[in-house]
Structures are given as structure tokens and as C-alpha cells.
Amino acid sequence: PAAGKWTQPRLSPISGEEALDTLARETFDAVILDIILPGMSGLEVLQKLRSDPRHSQMPIIMLTCKGSETEKKWVIECELKRT
């Protein structure tokens, strides 16, 4: 798509493992990731993505319905480690 244009999401994985499998096969400009996922949590997925050079700089938006201080700190720490 042209710069500045939004496109419809192509996939909507339902678990952390499925998200990682999808990202291994497909190319995305950004990821919206829920913290609460079945199996592997969104926090674990974030950590794996940030440790992978292919995805280390990909924009990731983290979502949660809880938003505990512990989760917020963990996400911030994970993001600081990649810079």
C-alpha cells in the first residue's frame, strides 16, 4: 500500500504460538498483540519477537483489559532492552 494508507488486517491468530507461526511466514508492517492469549501469553510473544532480528524493530501495540502495573513494567522493560 502507498505510504500513509491503512489496510485491513489480513490475519487474526488466536494464540501466541499461532501468532509466531504466522509472523514466520508472512510479512506485516505492525502487530496488535493482546497480553492475554491462550497458551503462550502476549508478553512471551513480545519477548520472542524482540529477540528476533527480523521483528526487533516492528511496531507492536500491546492491548489488555487488565493493565496491571506489573504488565506495564514488563512491556516497558522489554522495549527498553531492544534499543
PDB file of C-alpha atoms in Angstrom:
ATOM      1  CA  PRO A   1       0.000   0.000   0.000  1.00  0.00           C
ATOM      2  CA  ALA A   2       1.016   3.596  -0.503  1.00  0.00           C
ATOM      3  CA  ALA A   3       2.616   5.438   2.404  1.00  0.00           C
ATOM      4  CA  GLY A   4       0.047   6.755   4.839  1.00  0.00           C
ATOM      5  CA  LYS A   5      -2.694   4.363   3.689  1.00  0.00           C
ATOM      6  CA  TRP A   6      -4.251   1.839   6.068  1.00  0.00           C
ATOM      7  CA  THR A   7      -5.010  -1.689   5.002  1.00  0.00           C
ATOM      8  CA  GLN A   8      -7.363  -4.240   6.527  1.00  0.00           C
ATOM      9  CA  PRO A   9      -5.670  -6.819   8.764  1.00  0.00           C
ATOM     10  CA  ARG A  10      -5.026  -9.987   6.836  1.00  0.00           C
ATOM     11  CA  LEU A  11      -4.887 -12.484   9.687  1.00  0.00           C
ATOM     12  CA  SER A  12      -6.098 -12.802  13.238  1.00  0.00           C
ATOM     13  CA  PRO A  13      -4.246 -15.585  15.068  1.00  0.00           C
ATOM     14  CA  ILE A  14      -5.936 -16.845  18.216  1.00  0.00           C
ATOM     15  CA  SER A  15      -2.904 -17.974  20.247  1.00  0.00           C
ATOM     16  CA  GLY A  16       0.635 -16.809  20.896  1.00  0.00           C
ATOM     17  CA  GLU A  17       2.067 -19.827  19.119  1.00  0.00           C
ATOM     18  CA  GLU A  18      -0.114 -19.200  16.079  1.00  0.00           C
ATOM     19  CA  ALA A  19       0.960 -15.546  16.024  1.00  0.00           C
ATOM     20  CA  LEU A  20       4.640 -16.531  15.953  1.00  0.00           C
ATOM     21  CA  ASP A  21       3.999 -19.138  13.246  1.00  0.00           C
ATOM     22  CA  THR A  22       2.131 -16.549  11.173  1.00  0.00           C
ATOM     23  CA  LEU A  23       4.899 -13.968  11.571  1.00  0.00           C
ATOM     24  CA  ALA A  24       7.452 -16.558  10.461  1.00  0.00           C
ATOM     25  CA  ARG A  25       5.560 -16.999   7.163  1.00  0.00           C
ATOM     26  CA  GLU A  26       4.007 -13.587   6.490  1.00  0.00           C
ATOM     27  CA  THR A  27       5.279 -10.006   6.376  1.00  0.00           C
ATOM     28  CA  PHE A  28       3.462  -7.304   8.332  1.00  0.00           C
ATOM     29  CA  ASP A  29       4.099  -3.610   8.890  1.00  0.00           C
ATOM     30  CA  ALA A  30       2.874  -3.725  12.503  1.00  0.00           C
ATOM     31  CA  VAL A  31       1.285  -6.038  15.057  1.00  0.00           C
ATOM     32  CA  ILE A  32      -1.556  -5.529  17.531  1.00  0.00           C
ATOM     33  CA  LEU A  33      -0.968  -8.022  20.321  1.00  0.00           C
ATOM     34  CA  ASP A  34      -3.217  -8.861  23.262  1.00  0.00           C
ATOM     35  CA  ILE A  35      -1.440  -9.661  26.514  1.00  0.00           C
ATOM     36  CA  ILE A  36      -3.955 -12.356  27.413  1.00  0.00           C
ATOM     37  CA  LEU A  37      -3.769 -15.218  24.916  1.00  0.00           C
ATOM     38  CA  PRO A  38      -4.342 -18.945  25.249  1.00  0.00           C
ATOM     39  CA  GLY A  39      -1.125 -20.897  25.660  1.00  0.00           C
ATOM     40  CA  MET A  40       1.809 -18.524  25.290  1.00  0.00           C
ATOM     41  CA  SER A  41       0.988 -15.056  26.633  1.00  0.00           C
ATOM     42  CA  GLY A  42       1.288 -11.883  24.589  1.00  0.00           C
ATOM     43  CA  LEU A  43       4.177 -10.859  26.865  1.00  0.00           C
ATOM     44  CA  GLU A  44       6.056 -14.024  25.891  1.00  0.00           C
ATOM     45  CA  VAL A  45       5.291 -13.381  22.208  1.00  0.00           C
ATOM     46  CA  LEU A  46       6.596  -9.814  22.568  1.00  0.00           C
ATOM     47  CA  GLN A  47       9.820 -11.077  24.119  1.00  0.00           C
ATOM     48  CA  LYS A  48      10.336 -13.605  21.303  1.00  0.00           C
ATOM     49  CA  LEU A  49       9.610 -11.008  18.623  1.00  0.00           C
ATOM     50  CA  ARG A  50      12.045  -8.530  20.139  1.00  0.00           C
ATOM     51  CA  SER A  51      14.791 -11.166  20.294  1.00  0.00           C
ATOM     52  CA  ASP A  52      14.327 -11.982  16.582  1.00  0.00           C
ATOM     53  CA  PRO A  53      16.271  -9.592  14.281  1.00  0.00           C
ATOM     54  CA  ARG A  54      13.500  -9.838  11.646  1.00  0.00           C
ATOM     55  CA  HIS A  55      10.944  -8.386  14.071  1.00  0.00           C
ATOM     56  CA  SER A  56      13.026  -6.457  16.599  1.00  0.00           C
ATOM     57  CA  GLN A  57      12.044  -3.050  15.189  1.00  0.00           C
ATOM     58  CA  MET A  58       8.473  -3.867  14.129  1.00  0.00           C
ATOM     59  CA  PRO A  59       5.873  -1.572  15.690  1.00  0.00           C
ATOM     60  CA  ILE A  60       3.833  -3.547  18.226  1.00  0.00           C
ATOM     61  CA  ILE A  61       0.762  -2.245  20.031  1.00  0.00           C
ATOM     62  CA  MET A  62       0.030  -4.128  23.239  1.00  0.00           C
ATOM     63  CA  LEU A  63      -3.585  -4.442  24.407  1.00  0.00           C
ATOM     64  CA  THR A  64      -5.049  -5.697  27.649  1.00  0.00           C
ATOM     65  CA  CYS A  65      -8.264  -5.499  29.587  1.00  0.00           C
ATOM     66  CA  LYS A  66      -6.399  -5.654  32.908  1.00  0.00           C
ATOM     67  CA  GLY A  67      -3.382  -3.369  32.563  1.00  0.00           C
ATOM     68  CA  SER A  68      -1.714  -4.222  35.849  1.00  0.00           C
ATOM     69  CA  GLU A  69       1.350  -2.251  36.859  1.00  0.00           C
ATOM     70  CA  THR A  70       3.423  -5.445  36.612  1.00  0.00           C
ATOM     71  CA  GLU A  71       2.365  -5.984  32.973  1.00  0.00           C
ATOM     72  CA  LYS A  72       3.071  -2.339  32.106  1.00  0.00           C
ATOM     73  CA  LYS A  73       6.550  -2.517  33.664  1.00  0.00           C
ATOM     74  CA  TRP A  74       7.324  -5.780  31.868  1.00  0.00           C
ATOM     75  CA  VAL A  75       6.370  -4.324  28.464  1.00  0.00           C
ATOM     76  CA  ILE A  76       8.417  -1.170  29.094  1.00  0.00           C
ATOM     77  CA  GLU A  77      11.443  -3.204  30.201  1.00  0.00           C
ATOM     78  CA  CYS A  78      11.178  -5.430  27.133  1.00  0.00           C
ATOM     79  CA  GLU A  79      11.017  -2.401  24.850  1.00  0.00           C
ATOM     80  CA  LEU A  80      13.962  -0.680  26.559  1.00  0.00           C
ATOM     81  CA  LYS A  81      16.143  -3.776  26.071  1.00  0.00           C
ATOM     82  CA  ARG A  82      15.771  -3.558  22.275  1.00  0.00           C
ATOM     83  CA  THR A  83      17.218  -0.041  21.951  1.00  0.00           C
TER      84      THR A  83
END
